[in-house]
Short mmCIF file of C-alpha atoms in Angstrom, two decimals:
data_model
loop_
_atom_site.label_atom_id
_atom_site.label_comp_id
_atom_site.label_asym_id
_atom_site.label_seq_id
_atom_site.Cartn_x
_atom_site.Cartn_y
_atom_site.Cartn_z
CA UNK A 13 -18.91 6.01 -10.74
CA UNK A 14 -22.24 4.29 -9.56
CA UNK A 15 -23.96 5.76 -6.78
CA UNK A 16 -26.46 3.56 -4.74
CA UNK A 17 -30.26 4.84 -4.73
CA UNK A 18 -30.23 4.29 -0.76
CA UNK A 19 -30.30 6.73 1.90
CA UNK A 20 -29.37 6.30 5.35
CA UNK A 21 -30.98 8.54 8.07
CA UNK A 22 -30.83 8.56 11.70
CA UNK A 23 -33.80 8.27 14.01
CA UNK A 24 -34.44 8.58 17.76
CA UNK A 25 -36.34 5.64 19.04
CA UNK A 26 -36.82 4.68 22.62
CA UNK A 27 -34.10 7.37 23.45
CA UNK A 28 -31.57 5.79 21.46
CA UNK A 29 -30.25 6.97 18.08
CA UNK A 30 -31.32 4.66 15.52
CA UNK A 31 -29.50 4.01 12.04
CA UNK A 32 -31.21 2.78 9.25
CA UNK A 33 -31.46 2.58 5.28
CA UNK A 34 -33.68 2.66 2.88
CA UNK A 35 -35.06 2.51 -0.73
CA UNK A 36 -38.18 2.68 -2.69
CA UNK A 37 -41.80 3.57 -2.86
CA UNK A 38 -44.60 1.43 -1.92
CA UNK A 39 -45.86 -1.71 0.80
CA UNK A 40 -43.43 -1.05 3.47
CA UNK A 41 -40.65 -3.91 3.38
CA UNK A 42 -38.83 -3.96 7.48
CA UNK A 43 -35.54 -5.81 7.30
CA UNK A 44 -34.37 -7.45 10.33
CA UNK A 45 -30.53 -8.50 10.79
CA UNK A 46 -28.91 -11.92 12.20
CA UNK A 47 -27.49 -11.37 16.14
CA UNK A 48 -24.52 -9.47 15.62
CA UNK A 49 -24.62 -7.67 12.32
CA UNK A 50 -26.35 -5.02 11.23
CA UNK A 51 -28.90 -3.56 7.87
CA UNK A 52 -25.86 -3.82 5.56
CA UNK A 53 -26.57 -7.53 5.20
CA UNK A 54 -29.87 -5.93 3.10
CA UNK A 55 -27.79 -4.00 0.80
CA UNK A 56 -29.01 -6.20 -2.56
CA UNK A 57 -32.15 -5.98 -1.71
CA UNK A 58 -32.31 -2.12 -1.02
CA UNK A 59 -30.63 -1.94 -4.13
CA UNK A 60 -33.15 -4.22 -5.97
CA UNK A 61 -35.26 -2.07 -8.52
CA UNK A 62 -37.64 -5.31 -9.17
CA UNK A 63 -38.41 -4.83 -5.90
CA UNK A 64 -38.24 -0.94 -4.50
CA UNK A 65 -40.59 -0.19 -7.50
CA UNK A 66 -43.34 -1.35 -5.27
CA UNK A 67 -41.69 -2.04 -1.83
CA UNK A 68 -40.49 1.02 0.22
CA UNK A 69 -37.42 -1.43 1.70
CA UNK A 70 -36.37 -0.29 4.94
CA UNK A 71 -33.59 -2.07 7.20
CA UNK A 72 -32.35 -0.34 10.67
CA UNK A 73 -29.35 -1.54 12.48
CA UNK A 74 -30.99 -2.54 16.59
CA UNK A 75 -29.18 -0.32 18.80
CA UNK A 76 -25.63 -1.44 19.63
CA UNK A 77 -25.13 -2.51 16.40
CA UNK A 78 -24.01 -1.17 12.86
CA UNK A 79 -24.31 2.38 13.22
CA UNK A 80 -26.96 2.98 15.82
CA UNK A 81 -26.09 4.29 19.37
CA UNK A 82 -26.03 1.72 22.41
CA UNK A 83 -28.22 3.73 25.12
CA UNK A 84 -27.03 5.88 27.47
CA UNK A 85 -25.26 3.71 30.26
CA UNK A 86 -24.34 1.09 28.40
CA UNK A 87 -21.01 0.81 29.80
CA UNK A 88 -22.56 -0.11 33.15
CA UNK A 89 -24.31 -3.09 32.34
CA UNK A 90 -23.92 -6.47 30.02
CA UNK A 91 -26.39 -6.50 26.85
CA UNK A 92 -28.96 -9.28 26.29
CA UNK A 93 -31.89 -9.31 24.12
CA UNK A 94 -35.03 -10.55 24.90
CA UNK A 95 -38.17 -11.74 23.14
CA UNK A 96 -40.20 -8.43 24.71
CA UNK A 97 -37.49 -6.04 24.16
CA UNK A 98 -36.73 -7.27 20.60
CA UNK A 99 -40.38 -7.09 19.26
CA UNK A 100 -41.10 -3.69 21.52
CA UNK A 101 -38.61 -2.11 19.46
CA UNK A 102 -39.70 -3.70 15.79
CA UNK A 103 -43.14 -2.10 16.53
CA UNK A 104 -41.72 1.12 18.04
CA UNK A 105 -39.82 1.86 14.89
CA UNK A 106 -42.86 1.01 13.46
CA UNK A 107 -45.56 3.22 14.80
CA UNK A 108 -42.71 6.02 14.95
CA UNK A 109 -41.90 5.85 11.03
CA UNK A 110 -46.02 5.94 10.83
CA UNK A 111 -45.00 2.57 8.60
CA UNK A 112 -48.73 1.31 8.12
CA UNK A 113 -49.29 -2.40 7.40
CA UNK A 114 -45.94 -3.25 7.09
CA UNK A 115 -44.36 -6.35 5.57
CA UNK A 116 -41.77 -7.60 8.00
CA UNK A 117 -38.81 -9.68 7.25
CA UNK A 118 -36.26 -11.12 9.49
CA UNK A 119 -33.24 -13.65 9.26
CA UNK A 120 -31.76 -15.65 12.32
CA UNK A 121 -32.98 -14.47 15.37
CA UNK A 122 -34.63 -11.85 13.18
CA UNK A 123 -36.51 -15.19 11.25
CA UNK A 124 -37.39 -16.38 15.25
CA UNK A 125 -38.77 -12.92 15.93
CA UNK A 126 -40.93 -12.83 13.07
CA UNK A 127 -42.57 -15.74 15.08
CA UNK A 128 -43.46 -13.65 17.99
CA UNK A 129 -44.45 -11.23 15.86
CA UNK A 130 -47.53 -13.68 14.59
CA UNK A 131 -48.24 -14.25 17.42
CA UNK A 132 -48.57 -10.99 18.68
CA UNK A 133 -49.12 -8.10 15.94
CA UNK A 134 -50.56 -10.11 12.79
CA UNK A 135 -53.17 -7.65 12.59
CA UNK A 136 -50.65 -5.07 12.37
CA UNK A 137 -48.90 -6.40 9.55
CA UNK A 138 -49.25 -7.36 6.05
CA UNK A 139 -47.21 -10.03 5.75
CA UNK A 140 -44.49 -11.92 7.57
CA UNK A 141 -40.97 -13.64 5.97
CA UNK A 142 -38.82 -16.02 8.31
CA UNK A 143 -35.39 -16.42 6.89
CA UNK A 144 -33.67 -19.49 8.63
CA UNK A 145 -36.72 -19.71 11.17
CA UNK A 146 -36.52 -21.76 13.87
CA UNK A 147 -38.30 -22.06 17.08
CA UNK A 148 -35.77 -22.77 19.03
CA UNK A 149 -31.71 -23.33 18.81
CA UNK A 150 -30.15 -25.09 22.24
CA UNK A 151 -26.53 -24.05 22.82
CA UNK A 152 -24.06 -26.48 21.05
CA UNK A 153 -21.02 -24.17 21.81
CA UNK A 154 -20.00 -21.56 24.17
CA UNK A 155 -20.83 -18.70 23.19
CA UNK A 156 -18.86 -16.77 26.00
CA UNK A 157 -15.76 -17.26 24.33
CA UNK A 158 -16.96 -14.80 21.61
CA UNK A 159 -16.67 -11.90 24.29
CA UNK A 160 -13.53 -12.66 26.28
CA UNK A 161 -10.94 -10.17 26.88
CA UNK A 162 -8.14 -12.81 25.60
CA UNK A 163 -10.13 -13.80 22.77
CA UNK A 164 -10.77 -11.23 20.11
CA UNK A 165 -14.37 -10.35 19.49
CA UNK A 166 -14.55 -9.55 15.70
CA UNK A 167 -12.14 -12.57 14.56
CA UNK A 168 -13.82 -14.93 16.99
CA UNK A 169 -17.33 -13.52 15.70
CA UNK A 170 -16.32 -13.65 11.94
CA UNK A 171 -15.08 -17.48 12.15
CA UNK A 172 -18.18 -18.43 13.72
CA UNK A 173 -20.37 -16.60 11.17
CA UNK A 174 -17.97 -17.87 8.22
CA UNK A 175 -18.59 -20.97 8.98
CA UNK A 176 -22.31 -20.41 8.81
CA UNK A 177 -23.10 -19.87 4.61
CA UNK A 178 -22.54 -22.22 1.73
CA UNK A 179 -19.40 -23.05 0.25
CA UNK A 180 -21.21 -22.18 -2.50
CA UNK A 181 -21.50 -18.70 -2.19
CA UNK A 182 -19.64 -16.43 -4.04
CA UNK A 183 -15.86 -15.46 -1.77
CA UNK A 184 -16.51 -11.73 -2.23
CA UNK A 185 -20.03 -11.62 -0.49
CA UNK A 186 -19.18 -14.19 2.25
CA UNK A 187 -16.32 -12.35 3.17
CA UNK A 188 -18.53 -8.99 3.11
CA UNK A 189 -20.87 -10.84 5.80
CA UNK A 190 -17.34 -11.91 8.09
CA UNK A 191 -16.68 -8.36 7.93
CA UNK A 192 -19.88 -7.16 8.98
CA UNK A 193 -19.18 -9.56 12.10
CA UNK A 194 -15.58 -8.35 12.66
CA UNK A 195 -16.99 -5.12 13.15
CA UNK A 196 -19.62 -5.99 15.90
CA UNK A 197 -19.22 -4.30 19.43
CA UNK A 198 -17.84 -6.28 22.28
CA UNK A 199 -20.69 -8.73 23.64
CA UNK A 200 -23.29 -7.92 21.23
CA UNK A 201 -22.97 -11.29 18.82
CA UNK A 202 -23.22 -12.84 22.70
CA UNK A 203 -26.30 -10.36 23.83
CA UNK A 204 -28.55 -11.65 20.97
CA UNK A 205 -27.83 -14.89 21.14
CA UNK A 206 -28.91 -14.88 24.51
CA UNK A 207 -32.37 -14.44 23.03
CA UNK A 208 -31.57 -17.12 20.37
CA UNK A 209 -30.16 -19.92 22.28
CA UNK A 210 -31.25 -18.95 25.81
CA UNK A 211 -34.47 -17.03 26.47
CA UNK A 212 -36.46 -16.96 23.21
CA UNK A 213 -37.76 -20.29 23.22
CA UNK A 214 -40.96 -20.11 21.37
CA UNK A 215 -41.52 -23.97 20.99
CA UNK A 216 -44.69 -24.25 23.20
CA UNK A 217 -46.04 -21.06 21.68
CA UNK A 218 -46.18 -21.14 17.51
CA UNK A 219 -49.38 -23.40 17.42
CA UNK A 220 -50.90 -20.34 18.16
CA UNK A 221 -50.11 -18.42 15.16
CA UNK A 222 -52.94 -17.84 12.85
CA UNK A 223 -51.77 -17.08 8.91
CA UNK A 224 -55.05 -16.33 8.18
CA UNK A 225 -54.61 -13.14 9.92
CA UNK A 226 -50.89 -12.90 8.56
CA UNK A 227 -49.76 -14.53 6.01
CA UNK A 228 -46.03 -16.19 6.84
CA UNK A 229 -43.21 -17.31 4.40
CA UNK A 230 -40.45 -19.34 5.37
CA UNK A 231 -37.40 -19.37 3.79
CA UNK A 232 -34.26 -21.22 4.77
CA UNK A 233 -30.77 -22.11 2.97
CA UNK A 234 -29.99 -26.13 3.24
CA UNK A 235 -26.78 -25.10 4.27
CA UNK A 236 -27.59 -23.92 7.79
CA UNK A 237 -26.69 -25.51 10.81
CA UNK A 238 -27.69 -23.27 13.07
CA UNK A 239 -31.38 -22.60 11.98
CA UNK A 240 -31.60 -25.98 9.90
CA UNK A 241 -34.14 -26.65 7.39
CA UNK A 242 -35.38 -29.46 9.69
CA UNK A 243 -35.45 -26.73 12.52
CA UNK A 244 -37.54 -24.59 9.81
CA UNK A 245 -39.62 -27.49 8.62
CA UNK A 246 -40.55 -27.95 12.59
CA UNK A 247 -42.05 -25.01 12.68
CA UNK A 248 -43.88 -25.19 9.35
CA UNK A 249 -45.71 -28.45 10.79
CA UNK A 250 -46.97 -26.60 14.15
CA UNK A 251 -47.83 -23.58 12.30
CA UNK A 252 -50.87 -23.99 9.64
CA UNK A 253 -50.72 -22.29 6.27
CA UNK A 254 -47.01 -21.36 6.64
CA UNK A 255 -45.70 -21.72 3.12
CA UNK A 256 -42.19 -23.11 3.73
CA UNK A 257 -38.77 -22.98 0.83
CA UNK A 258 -35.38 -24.86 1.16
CA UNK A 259 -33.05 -23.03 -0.66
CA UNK A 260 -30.83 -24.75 -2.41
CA UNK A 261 -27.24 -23.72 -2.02
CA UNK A 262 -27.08 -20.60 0.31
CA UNK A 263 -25.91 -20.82 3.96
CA UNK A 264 -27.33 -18.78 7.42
CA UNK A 265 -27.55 -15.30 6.01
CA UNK A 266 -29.40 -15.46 2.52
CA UNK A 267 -29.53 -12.04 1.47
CA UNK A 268 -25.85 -11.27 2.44
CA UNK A 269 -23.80 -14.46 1.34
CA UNK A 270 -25.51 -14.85 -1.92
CA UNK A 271 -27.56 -11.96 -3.23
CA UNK A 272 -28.08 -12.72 -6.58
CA UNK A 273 -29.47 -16.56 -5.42
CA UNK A 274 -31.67 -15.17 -2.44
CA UNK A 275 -33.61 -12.83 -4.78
CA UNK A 276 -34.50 -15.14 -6.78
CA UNK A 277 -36.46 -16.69 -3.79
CA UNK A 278 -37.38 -13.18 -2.82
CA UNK A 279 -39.10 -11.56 -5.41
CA UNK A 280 -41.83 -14.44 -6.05
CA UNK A 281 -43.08 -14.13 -2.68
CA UNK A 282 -42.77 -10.44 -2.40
CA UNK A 283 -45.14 -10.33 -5.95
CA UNK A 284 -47.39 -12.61 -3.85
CA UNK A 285 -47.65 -10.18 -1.09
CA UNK A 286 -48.14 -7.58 -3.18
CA UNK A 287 -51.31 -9.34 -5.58
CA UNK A 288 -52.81 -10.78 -2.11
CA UNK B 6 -4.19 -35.83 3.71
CA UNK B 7 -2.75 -34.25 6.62
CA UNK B 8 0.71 -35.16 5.34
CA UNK B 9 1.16 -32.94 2.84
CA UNK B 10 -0.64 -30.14 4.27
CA UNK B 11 1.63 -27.89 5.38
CA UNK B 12 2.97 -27.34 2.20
CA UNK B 13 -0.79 -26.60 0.86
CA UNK B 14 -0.94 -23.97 4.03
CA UNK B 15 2.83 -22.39 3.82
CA UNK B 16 2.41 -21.85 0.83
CA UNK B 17 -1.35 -19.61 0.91
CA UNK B 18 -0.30 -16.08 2.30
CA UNK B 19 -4.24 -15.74 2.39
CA UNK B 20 -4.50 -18.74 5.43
CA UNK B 21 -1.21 -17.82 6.91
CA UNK B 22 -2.15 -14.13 7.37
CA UNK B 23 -5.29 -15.41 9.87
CA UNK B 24 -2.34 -17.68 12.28
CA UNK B 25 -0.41 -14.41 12.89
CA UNK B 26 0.75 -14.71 16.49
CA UNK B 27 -0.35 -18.13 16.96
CA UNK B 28 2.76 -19.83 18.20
CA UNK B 29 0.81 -23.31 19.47
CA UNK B 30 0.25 -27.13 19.35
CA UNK B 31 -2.83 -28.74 18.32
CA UNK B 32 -3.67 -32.31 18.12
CA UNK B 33 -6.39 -33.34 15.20
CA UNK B 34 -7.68 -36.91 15.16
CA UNK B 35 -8.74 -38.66 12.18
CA UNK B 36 -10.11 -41.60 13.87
CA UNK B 37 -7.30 -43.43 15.29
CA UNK B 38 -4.92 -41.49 13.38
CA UNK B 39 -2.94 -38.45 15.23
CA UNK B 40 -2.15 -35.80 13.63
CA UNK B 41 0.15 -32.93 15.94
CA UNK B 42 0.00 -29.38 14.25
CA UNK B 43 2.82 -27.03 15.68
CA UNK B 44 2.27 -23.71 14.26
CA UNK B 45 4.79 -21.16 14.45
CA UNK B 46 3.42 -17.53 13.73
CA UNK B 47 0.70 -19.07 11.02
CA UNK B 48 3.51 -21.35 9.32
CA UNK B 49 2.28 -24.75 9.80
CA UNK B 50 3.96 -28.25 10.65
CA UNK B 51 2.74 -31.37 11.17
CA UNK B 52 4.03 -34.39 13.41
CA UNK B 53 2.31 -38.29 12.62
CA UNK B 54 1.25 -40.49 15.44
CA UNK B 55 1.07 -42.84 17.21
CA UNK B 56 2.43 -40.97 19.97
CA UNK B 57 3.64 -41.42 23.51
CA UNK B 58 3.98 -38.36 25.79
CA UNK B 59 3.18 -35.22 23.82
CA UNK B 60 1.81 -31.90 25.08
CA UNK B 61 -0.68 -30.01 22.80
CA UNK B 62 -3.19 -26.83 23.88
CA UNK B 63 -6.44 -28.16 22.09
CA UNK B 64 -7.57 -31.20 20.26
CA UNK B 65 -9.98 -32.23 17.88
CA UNK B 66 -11.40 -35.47 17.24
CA UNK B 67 -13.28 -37.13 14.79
CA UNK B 68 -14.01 -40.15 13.23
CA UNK B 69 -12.72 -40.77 9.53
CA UNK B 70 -15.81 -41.00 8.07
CA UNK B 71 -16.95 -37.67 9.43
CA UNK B 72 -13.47 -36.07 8.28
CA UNK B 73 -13.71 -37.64 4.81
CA UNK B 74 -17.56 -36.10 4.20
CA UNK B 75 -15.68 -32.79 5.73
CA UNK B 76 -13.34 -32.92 2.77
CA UNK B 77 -15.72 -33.36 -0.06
CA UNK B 78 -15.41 -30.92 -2.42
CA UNK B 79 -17.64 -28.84 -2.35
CA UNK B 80 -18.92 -30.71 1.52
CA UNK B 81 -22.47 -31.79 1.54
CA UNK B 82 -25.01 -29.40 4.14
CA UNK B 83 -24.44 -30.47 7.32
CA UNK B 84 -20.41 -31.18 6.59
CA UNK B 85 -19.26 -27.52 5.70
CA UNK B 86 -17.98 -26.58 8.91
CA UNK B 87 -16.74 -27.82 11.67
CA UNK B 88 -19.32 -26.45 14.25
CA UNK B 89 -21.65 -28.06 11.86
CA UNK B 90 -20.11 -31.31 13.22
CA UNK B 91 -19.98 -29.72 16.70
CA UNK B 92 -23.94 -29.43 16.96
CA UNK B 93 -24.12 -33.36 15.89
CA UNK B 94 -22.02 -34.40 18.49
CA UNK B 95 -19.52 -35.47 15.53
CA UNK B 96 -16.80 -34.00 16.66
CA UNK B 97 -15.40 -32.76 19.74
CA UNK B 98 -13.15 -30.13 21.63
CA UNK B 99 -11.17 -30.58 23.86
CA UNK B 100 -8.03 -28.80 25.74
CA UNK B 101 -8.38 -24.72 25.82
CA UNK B 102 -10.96 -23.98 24.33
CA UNK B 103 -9.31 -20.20 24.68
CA UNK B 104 -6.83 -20.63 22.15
CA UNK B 105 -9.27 -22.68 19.75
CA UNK B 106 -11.60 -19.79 19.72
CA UNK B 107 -8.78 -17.12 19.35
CA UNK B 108 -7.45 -18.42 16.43
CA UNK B 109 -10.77 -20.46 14.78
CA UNK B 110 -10.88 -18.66 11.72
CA UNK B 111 -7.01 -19.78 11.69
CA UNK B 112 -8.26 -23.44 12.30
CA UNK B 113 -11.16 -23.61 9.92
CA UNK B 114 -9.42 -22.54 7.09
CA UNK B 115 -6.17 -25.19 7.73
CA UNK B 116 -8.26 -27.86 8.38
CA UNK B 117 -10.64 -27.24 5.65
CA UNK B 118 -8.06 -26.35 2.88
CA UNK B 119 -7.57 -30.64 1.86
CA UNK B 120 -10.53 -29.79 -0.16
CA UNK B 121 -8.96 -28.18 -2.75
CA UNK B 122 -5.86 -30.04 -2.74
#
């Protein structure tokens, strides 16, 4: 029998219980998950000695998703993310883990956050990775259909998100990241990509982000659609001293279609972070 | 391609299993070609064009160019998927969109399986 060195713990955040993993001892590593899914998308990295030798790798599901709690009330009212809520919480967890310097890392609209982040909190962090990063995403398909009551949610969510990664990655880890999807609340994929293709348009905004203060990695799979490498490579242009990678083969969720491949892209940047 | 594709579906338990229910008609264009898919609780069928007065519930169209970079095996970035296509412009939905979405992982998997045929 193998047993996995993480540990999941609950924590009470904004008034809302908060799931999240974690492994190692070191530079704080904050995961952030694509709209819909949740810190399980992390579990290669978490589980990466190479890295938790020096990396204290934390990922925590947003509430509404994974394991964490909606808030109270949440029947009453339809969820969308926003840019401020989004990056209140990332610092809230934060400042109440007493995480100091942290590195963040984000995919999807977790690789758009990271973004607003730079702009907002370099000097609170060490270091900031963009997985599929892009500034901006208009809507090229309804995205109300994923939360109909004749439509079902999770198989609706999982075909969209299947279609996402590489047919290069390996069956038994892409269908691990549909599942993830599947299990996604009602209206929750649609809630955060309200941020993503609605609200957090951060086009007019990333000139302003200074590397200098924060460094900031990009790294993006050539087989995205959704947060293209030509979306990516957009913002590596605007933003000076972003170190952009293409990644050859892997799809819109890296660490979760194609472990093995993504930490191969990982690790060399993390070592980076960790010399600078 | 198309012709001998319900034979390629019927016979994958593994596609069939995501149709479950689905008791609808599709249309799929390859360029001018038409292509009517009548499914019939995930077992597939397939009707060839041209035709005259037939009914479907959805319908996708594409060029055959698009459809033969689609069917590369394994498809180039940008040709994996068809929403892929979708945010291009280079193919299009049409019909209820409803019954598209509630059986899409259905439809992806049919319509990609000539890949490995």
């Amino acid at each position: 029998m193998k047993i996995e060195p993480i540990v999941g713990r609950y924590a009470h955040i904004s008034g809302c219980r908060m799931y999240f993993e974690e492994a190692g001892k070191g530079i704080p590593l904050v995961c952030l998950h694509t709209a819909g899914s949740d810190g399980r998308q992390y579990r290669a990295v978490l589980n990466d000695s190479s890295i938790t030798k020096s990396y204290r790798v934390i990922a925590f599901d947003m509430p509404w998703h994974g394991k964490s709690s909606p808030p109270p009330g949440w029947e009453k009212e339809d969820y969308r993310l926003t840019t401020g809520a989004y990056t209140g919480l990332i610092m809230e967890f934060i400042r109440e883990m007493g995480l100091e310097r942290p590195v963040v890392m984000g995919c999807s609209i977790g690789g758009r956050i990271v973004l607003d982040l730079a702009l907002k909190h370099a000097r609170e962090l060490r270091a900031l990775i963009g997985l599929q990063s892009g500034a901006f995403v208009e809507r090229y398909y309804d995205a109300a259909w994923l939360d109909h009551p004749e439509v079902h949610g999770g198989r609706a969510c999982g075909a969209v998100a299947y279609g996402l990664m590489s047919p290069l990655s390996p069956e038994k880890e892409r269908w691990e990241t549909v599942w993830h999807y599947m299990q996604g609340g009602p209206g929750i994929f649609t809630g955060d990509l309200h941020f993503y293709q609605v609200e957090g348009d951060i086009r007019s905004r990333i000139g302003a982000i200074d590397t200098s203060v924060c460094p900031l990695y990009l790294l993006t799979g050539e087989y995205d659609y959704s947060a293209s490498p030509r979306d990516t490579a957009a913002v590596a242009e605007r933003v000076k001293g972003a170190k952009m990678t293409v990644m050859k083969g892997l799809g819109h969720f890296p660490m979760s279609e194609n472990p093995e491949a993504f930490l191969g892209y990982l690790r060399p940047v993390l070592e980076e972070i960790r010399r600078a | 391609m198309f012709e001998n594709l319900p034979e390629l579906v019927n016979a994958d338990p593994a596609i069939v299993r995501w149709g479950r229910g689905m008791n609808e008609t599709f249309m799929v264009e390859v360029g001018d070609d038409q292509y009517l898919c009548t499914v019939s609780d995930g077992k597939l069928a397939v009707a060839t064009g041209p035709f005259v007065m037939r009914s479907w519930s959805f319908a996708i169209r594409a060029k055959a160019q698009c459809w033969e970079k689609f069917w590369q095996n394994p498809p180039a970035p940008g040709w994996h998927d068809l929403f892929a296509l979708l945010r291009r412009g280079d193919v299009k939905f049409e019909g209820d969109q409803r019954v598209l979405m509630a059986y899409l992982m259905y439809v992806k998997l049919v319509l990609a399986r000539p890949r490995k045929a």
